[in-house]
Amino acid sequence: MKLKILFLLLLAVYPYIYAQNNLQGTVTNLVSGEPVIGATVYFPGLEKGELTDLDGRFMFKNLPAGNHKIVISSVGFSTFSDEISIPSSGSFDLSLKPSAIEMEEVIISTPFHQLQSDNVMRVARENVSTLNRKGAITLTDGISQIEGVESLTTGLGIGKPVIRGMSSNRVLVYTQGVRLENQQYGDEHGLGISSKGIQSVEVIKGPASLLYGSDAIGGVLYLNPERYASSKATKAEIDANYFSNTQGYQGSAMAATSGEKFKFLARGSYAAHSDYETGDGERVTNTRFNEKDFKAGIGYQYQKYKGDLRYNYNRSNIGIPEEMGIQSTQKEPLLPFQEIDNHILSLDNKFYFKKSSIDFKLGYQFNNRREFEDEHGHEEEEEDHEEEIHEEEEVHEGEHPALEMHLETINYNLKYNFPKFGKFETIVGIQGMYQTNSNLGEEILIPEAETTDFGIFATTHLHLKKWDFQGGLRYDFRNLESQEYGHDHEDEFIPAIDRNFNSINGAIGAKYEISESINARLNLASGFRAPNLAELTSDGAHHGANRYEMGDPTLDNEQNFQIDLSVELRNEHFETYVNMFHNNVRDYIYLNPTGEIIDNDLVFQYTQNNASLYGTEIGAHIHPHPLDWLHWESGFELVHGELEDGENLPLIPANSLTNTFRIELEGEVVKKKYAFLRLKNVFNQNRVSTFETRTGGYSLLGAGFGGTFDLNGSDLQFTISGNNILNKTYISHLSRLKPDNIANIGRNISFSLNWFL
């Protein structure tokens, strides 16, 4: 009798134990009624998506119960966004309205995963594939094509993002969901991330300390890794690139497969470039670099849990240019050069409850930065360059690095998404970091140190019919403790420091729908940045920057407050927007020349003063209906920066205007054909600091075309693009080689083949 009762109980609970919350539906064209093939059906909160099949159908299995936002998008249609209840009764069928407006994507870098049109904060977003087909050589080169973003460069291999005049530690980079830590304080330190395996780039312009803590005072560059294959699907990709100017090449291969629960992805890439050639036909000695990159991911998702384990290894060998010399197309860096290993391991855990969820991210990074120098100098003559290169390579094999720094970082980020309370969505969380810096080389730039970060925050979003409001508060604490180096009264003595920094910051923003096609946004936000080790303790030569830097252990927090106003208009014929900002920074930290010279290098001392930056970005995109294949895009950028005493800030980008004309056509033999013509006008930069010189304006012409062949179910995509087609000789104001009157890259034609299997 007992066994019978137990058996009946098991039969009763069986459906609840093994019940699967599935969702199926069909996406069709509202006008023609035909199925929409390849539409993306995506749950932002679950980070789970599928593509519609040849009949416009889609199917999800094992969805967690509760209310979830669903986004359905396809090129040529208006993006649909709404909230649905899981489990759902019946099929979810939807008809999309044809539209010439560019397809919207979900913004991942902001906390509530909204579409751009629903977001309170305007975020710039670009697919990396779009940047690459415009001829970008590196990831940093690519992101400089986004309005309001430029690049601070030392040749081609070393580049740092500049957002509205702020760079280095004022711009926080996120990859794989964790903050990137790779000694990014130095202007001669690049990102150390390959563009291969990066799906898209999002840029938050302005203080984002509420979301990310210290170092997000100037903005955030958020790199989204490429997605896994759809459920029960396998995909692969092989691509190759060639760049005429550097005689450089890049190759990459990727494979991904997904079941109902487990997903796997792996990608390997290699790139090598020679010294770049200027418009005058001279090669800039030792701007050569090469890069190996490997990315892998394992994902798991079931009803109540989603996990994503990602790993990225990058090895970069980057020459440090010092002067114009040997003319060569060799790709092995000469002395001095950097050899950098970067390991990033991240685990993203999401736990789903009926009306709430927990997001817990863990990250581990190991950065090994080595710098090899020539102690004896080199007298290289052009006629003997081949023999000398061979001698240099022999030196590399047995050489020990003069500078070697190990940086280990553990990150954690825990967020709780509260159940909805009326129209309110609320998130609370804690973030933190533990970091150690150690030295193994003969030279010391910064001492051995430990950094501990802790932050706690809360943010909420209120959605009304015409209005959206978002705001929050955050408290951060940082302890930075370094060891003493050398002995007191010696030239290279660096005293120990033990400093605590803390700050309370907030943000509030509003979006108002003036009409169906016009939105206005106003955001007020504060941010802070604790001084880094280099600013507090530096005492040594930075070869990539050609200067001797001295820190100040008494520096205080940087604290800023920014007002950002944006107005955006969108309809079937054109889109336009205006962004205006004003950023006040208290205790801005900057380098100031002292007039001294040590070891033939000018001495620069870190100091502080109040500063302000202000400017605008204006953009327009015309796509007249019914000529939906025709596009004209225009973007204008302006930023000014000055200290409280009226002196101009250094390294502020020149104003620029970019116009792009492009066409996009569908065909039978060649699908998705496109061509573009781009003209970038950079104006004179006359507002310079005391140790800078003015930079003359210039115009750069670019063009390209491409398309996709259908090879029996696989796609072969080709791209040919040219930058600086007229081979203009010019110098960017943000080039570290400008003081030596060394020009930027001349004409470069790039060829690309991508085979999607």
PDB file of C-alpha atoms in Angstrom, residues 12 50 70 75 100 194 247 291 302 310 315 319 422 466 472 500 547 556 559 565 580 635 648 656:
ATOM      1  CA  ALA A  12       1.880  13.546  -9.501  1.00  0.00           C
ATOM      2  CA  GLU A  50      17.865  31.815 -31.928  1.00  0.00           C
ATOM      3  CA  ILE A  70      12.043  39.490 -25.858  1.00  0.00           C
ATOM      4  CA  VAL A  75      17.685  43.799 -41.412  1.00  0.00           C
ATOM      5  CA  ALA A 100      14.627  51.398 -43.824  1.00  0.00           C
ATOM      6  CA  SER A 194      42.863  40.995 -31.010  1.00  0.00           C
ATOM      7  CA  GLN A 247      52.939  44.032 -46.194  1.00  0.00           C
ATOM      8  CA  GLU A 291      50.431  38.963 -32.521  1.00  0.00           C
ATOM      9  CA  TYR A 302      19.265  25.104 -18.489  1.00  0.00           C
ATOM     10  CA  ARG A 310      35.782  32.145 -21.491  1.00  0.00           C
ATOM     11  CA  ARG A 315      51.096  37.229 -27.150  1.00  0.00           C
ATOM     12  CA  GLY A 319      58.703  47.299 -31.727  1.00  0.00           C
ATOM     13  CA  GLY A 422       5.199  48.322 -10.588  1.00  0.00           C
ATOM     14  CA  LYS A 466       6.556  58.854 -22.600  1.00  0.00           C
ATOM     15  CA  GLY A 472      21.575  55.278  -8.658  1.00  0.00           C
ATOM     16  CA  ASN A 500      43.304  54.782   0.963  1.00  0.00           C
ATOM     17  CA  ARG A 547      60.403  60.931 -21.598  1.00  0.00           C
ATOM     18  CA  ASP A 556      44.361  62.998  -4.513  1.00  0.00           C
ATOM     19  CA  GLN A 559      36.471  63.757  -9.180  1.00  0.00           C
ATOM     20  CA  LEU A 565      22.266  66.293 -23.461  1.00  0.00           C
ATOM     21  CA  MET A 580      26.442  68.048 -26.154  1.00  0.00           C
ATOM     22  CA  GLY A 635      29.561  62.919 -38.375  1.00  0.00           C
ATOM     23  CA  ASN A 648      44.960  73.972 -22.711  1.00  0.00           C
ATOM     24  CA  SER A 656      36.900  66.489 -37.452  1.00  0.00           C
TER      25      SER A 656
END
